[in-house]
Amino acid sequence: MDEKGCIRKFLFLSKRYLWKDLRVKLVASEESHCGEGVLFIKKKSGKSGDSSSASETFSYASLHPYSSFVANFEVFGKMYGEKDALHEINKELFLKKMKEWGVEVEGLPKEE
């Protein structure tokens, strides 16, 4: 990840996504079998990319599996080798970088 976007690697495939082309949504632990994380979903072409509901977002993601991916936040206190998810990232560092790079993260509590 950098200020322009991120690269998703899967097996021998690699794809670069620009932040302007992605929606970034927090996923609560009760919505994901792997715990709290973040959903990256490619914006629908010809639309603003804003969806009104989580179910619409997950429905689109399931119909277009190469247009979305998930990174889960680390769960501290786990023993080495106990990861439940393939991609675990540090939540505080991730949110700090998203703010620094001006990337909107849906689902964040509003700052007062």
Short mmCIF file of C-alpha atoms in Angstrom, two decimals:
data_model
loop_
_atom_site.label_atom_id
_atom_site.label_comp_id
_atom_site.label_asym_id
_atom_site.label_seq_id
_atom_site.Cartn_x
_atom_site.Cartn_y
_atom_site.Cartn_z
CA MET A 1 0.00 0.00 0.00
CA ASP A 2 1.09 3.53 -0.71
CA GLU A 3 -0.42 6.99 -1.20
CA LYS A 4 -1.67 6.09 -4.71
CA GLY A 5 -3.24 2.69 -4.08
CA CYS A 6 -2.51 -0.93 -3.28
CA ILE A 7 -1.42 -4.12 -4.97
CA ARG A 8 -3.34 -7.35 -4.47
CA LYS A 9 -1.39 -10.53 -5.02
CA PHE A 10 -2.98 -13.95 -5.29
CA LEU A 11 -0.93 -16.98 -6.33
CA PHE A 12 0.89 -15.79 -9.47
CA LEU A 13 -1.50 -12.91 -10.22
CA SER A 14 -0.88 -9.32 -9.22
CA LYS A 15 -3.22 -6.34 -9.73
CA ARG A 16 -2.77 -2.68 -8.82
CA TYR A 17 -5.80 -0.73 -7.58
CA LEU A 18 -5.88 3.06 -7.24
CA TRP A 19 -7.62 4.48 -4.17
CA LYS A 20 -9.87 6.61 -6.40
CA ASP A 21 -11.24 3.40 -7.94
CA LEU A 22 -11.92 1.61 -4.63
CA ARG A 23 -14.44 1.86 -1.83
CA VAL A 24 -12.88 1.08 1.53
CA LYS A 25 -15.31 -0.17 4.21
CA LEU A 26 -14.73 -1.29 7.76
CA VAL A 27 -16.21 -4.71 8.46
CA ALA A 28 -17.34 -5.40 12.01
CA SER A 29 -16.31 -8.70 13.57
CA GLU A 30 -19.90 -9.97 13.69
CA GLU A 31 -20.15 -9.51 9.88
CA SER A 32 -17.01 -11.52 9.11
CA HIS A 33 -15.99 -15.05 10.09
CA CYS A 34 -12.36 -13.89 10.41
CA GLY A 35 -13.00 -10.95 12.73
CA GLU A 36 -12.81 -7.21 12.21
CA GLY A 37 -11.24 -6.00 9.01
CA VAL A 38 -11.60 -3.88 5.93
CA LEU A 39 -13.32 -4.61 2.62
CA PHE A 40 -11.83 -3.16 -0.55
CA ILE A 41 -14.34 -3.13 -3.38
CA LYS A 42 -13.92 -1.77 -6.88
CA LYS A 43 -16.38 1.04 -7.56
CA LYS A 44 -19.09 0.19 -10.05
CA SER A 45 -18.40 1.85 -13.40
CA GLY A 46 -20.72 4.71 -14.24
CA LYS A 47 -21.77 5.20 -10.61
CA SER A 48 -20.43 7.19 -7.72
CA GLY A 49 -19.53 3.90 -6.05
CA ASP A 50 -21.60 4.66 -2.99
CA SER A 51 -23.91 1.91 -1.85
CA SER A 52 -26.65 2.43 0.67
CA SER A 53 -26.35 -0.89 2.48
CA ALA A 54 -23.81 -3.47 3.52
CA SER A 55 -25.92 -6.22 1.95
CA GLU A 56 -25.81 -4.47 -1.44
CA THR A 57 -22.03 -4.17 -1.13
CA PHE A 58 -21.53 -7.84 -0.21
CA SER A 59 -23.97 -8.89 -2.95
CA TYR A 60 -21.97 -6.98 -5.57
CA ALA A 61 -18.70 -8.37 -4.19
CA SER A 62 -19.96 -11.95 -4.37
CA LEU A 63 -21.12 -11.52 -7.97
CA HIS A 64 -17.79 -9.99 -8.98
CA PRO A 65 -15.19 -11.88 -6.91
CA TYR A 66 -12.17 -10.33 -8.66
CA SER A 67 -13.46 -6.85 -7.85
CA SER A 68 -13.15 -7.13 -4.08
CA PHE A 69 -10.83 -8.36 -1.38
CA VAL A 70 -10.58 -8.28 2.40
CA ALA A 71 -7.77 -7.61 4.85
CA ASN A 72 -8.36 -8.51 8.49
CA PHE A 73 -7.01 -6.58 11.45
CA GLU A 74 -4.48 -8.32 13.66
CA VAL A 75 -5.76 -9.86 16.86
CA PHE A 76 -3.12 -9.30 19.49
CA GLY A 77 -2.37 -12.08 21.94
CA LYS A 78 -2.54 -14.89 19.38
CA MET A 79 0.26 -17.39 19.38
CA TYR A 80 2.58 -17.55 16.36
CA GLY A 81 0.94 -19.47 13.54
CA GLU A 82 -2.62 -19.00 14.81
CA LYS A 83 -3.74 -16.59 12.09
CA ASP A 84 -7.31 -17.16 10.93
CA ALA A 85 -7.00 -14.93 7.87
CA LEU A 86 -4.57 -14.77 4.98
CA HIS A 87 -4.06 -11.02 5.16
CA GLU A 88 -3.77 -9.48 8.61
CA ILE A 89 -2.83 -5.82 9.04
CA ASN A 90 -2.35 -3.48 11.99
CA LYS A 91 -5.60 -1.50 12.44
CA GLU A 92 -4.07 1.65 13.96
CA LEU A 93 -1.35 1.89 11.29
CA PHE A 94 -3.87 1.22 8.49
CA LEU A 95 -6.29 3.92 9.68
CA LYS A 96 -3.43 6.39 10.21
CA LYS A 97 -2.18 5.86 6.64
CA MET A 98 -5.69 6.10 5.14
CA LYS A 99 -6.16 9.47 6.87
CA GLU A 100 -2.67 10.63 5.83
CA TRP A 101 -3.34 9.70 2.19
CA GLY A 102 -6.84 11.21 2.15
CA VAL A 103 -8.62 7.89 1.55
CA GLU A 104 -12.21 7.79 2.85
CA VAL A 105 -12.93 4.77 5.02
CA GLU A 106 -16.65 4.02 5.28
CA GLY A 107 -17.96 2.91 8.66
CA LEU A 108 -15.64 5.03 10.80
CA PRO A 109 -17.28 6.90 13.68
CA LYS A 110 -17.61 10.61 12.86
CA GLU A 111 -14.98 12.84 14.49
CA GLU A 112 -16.37 15.62 16.64
#
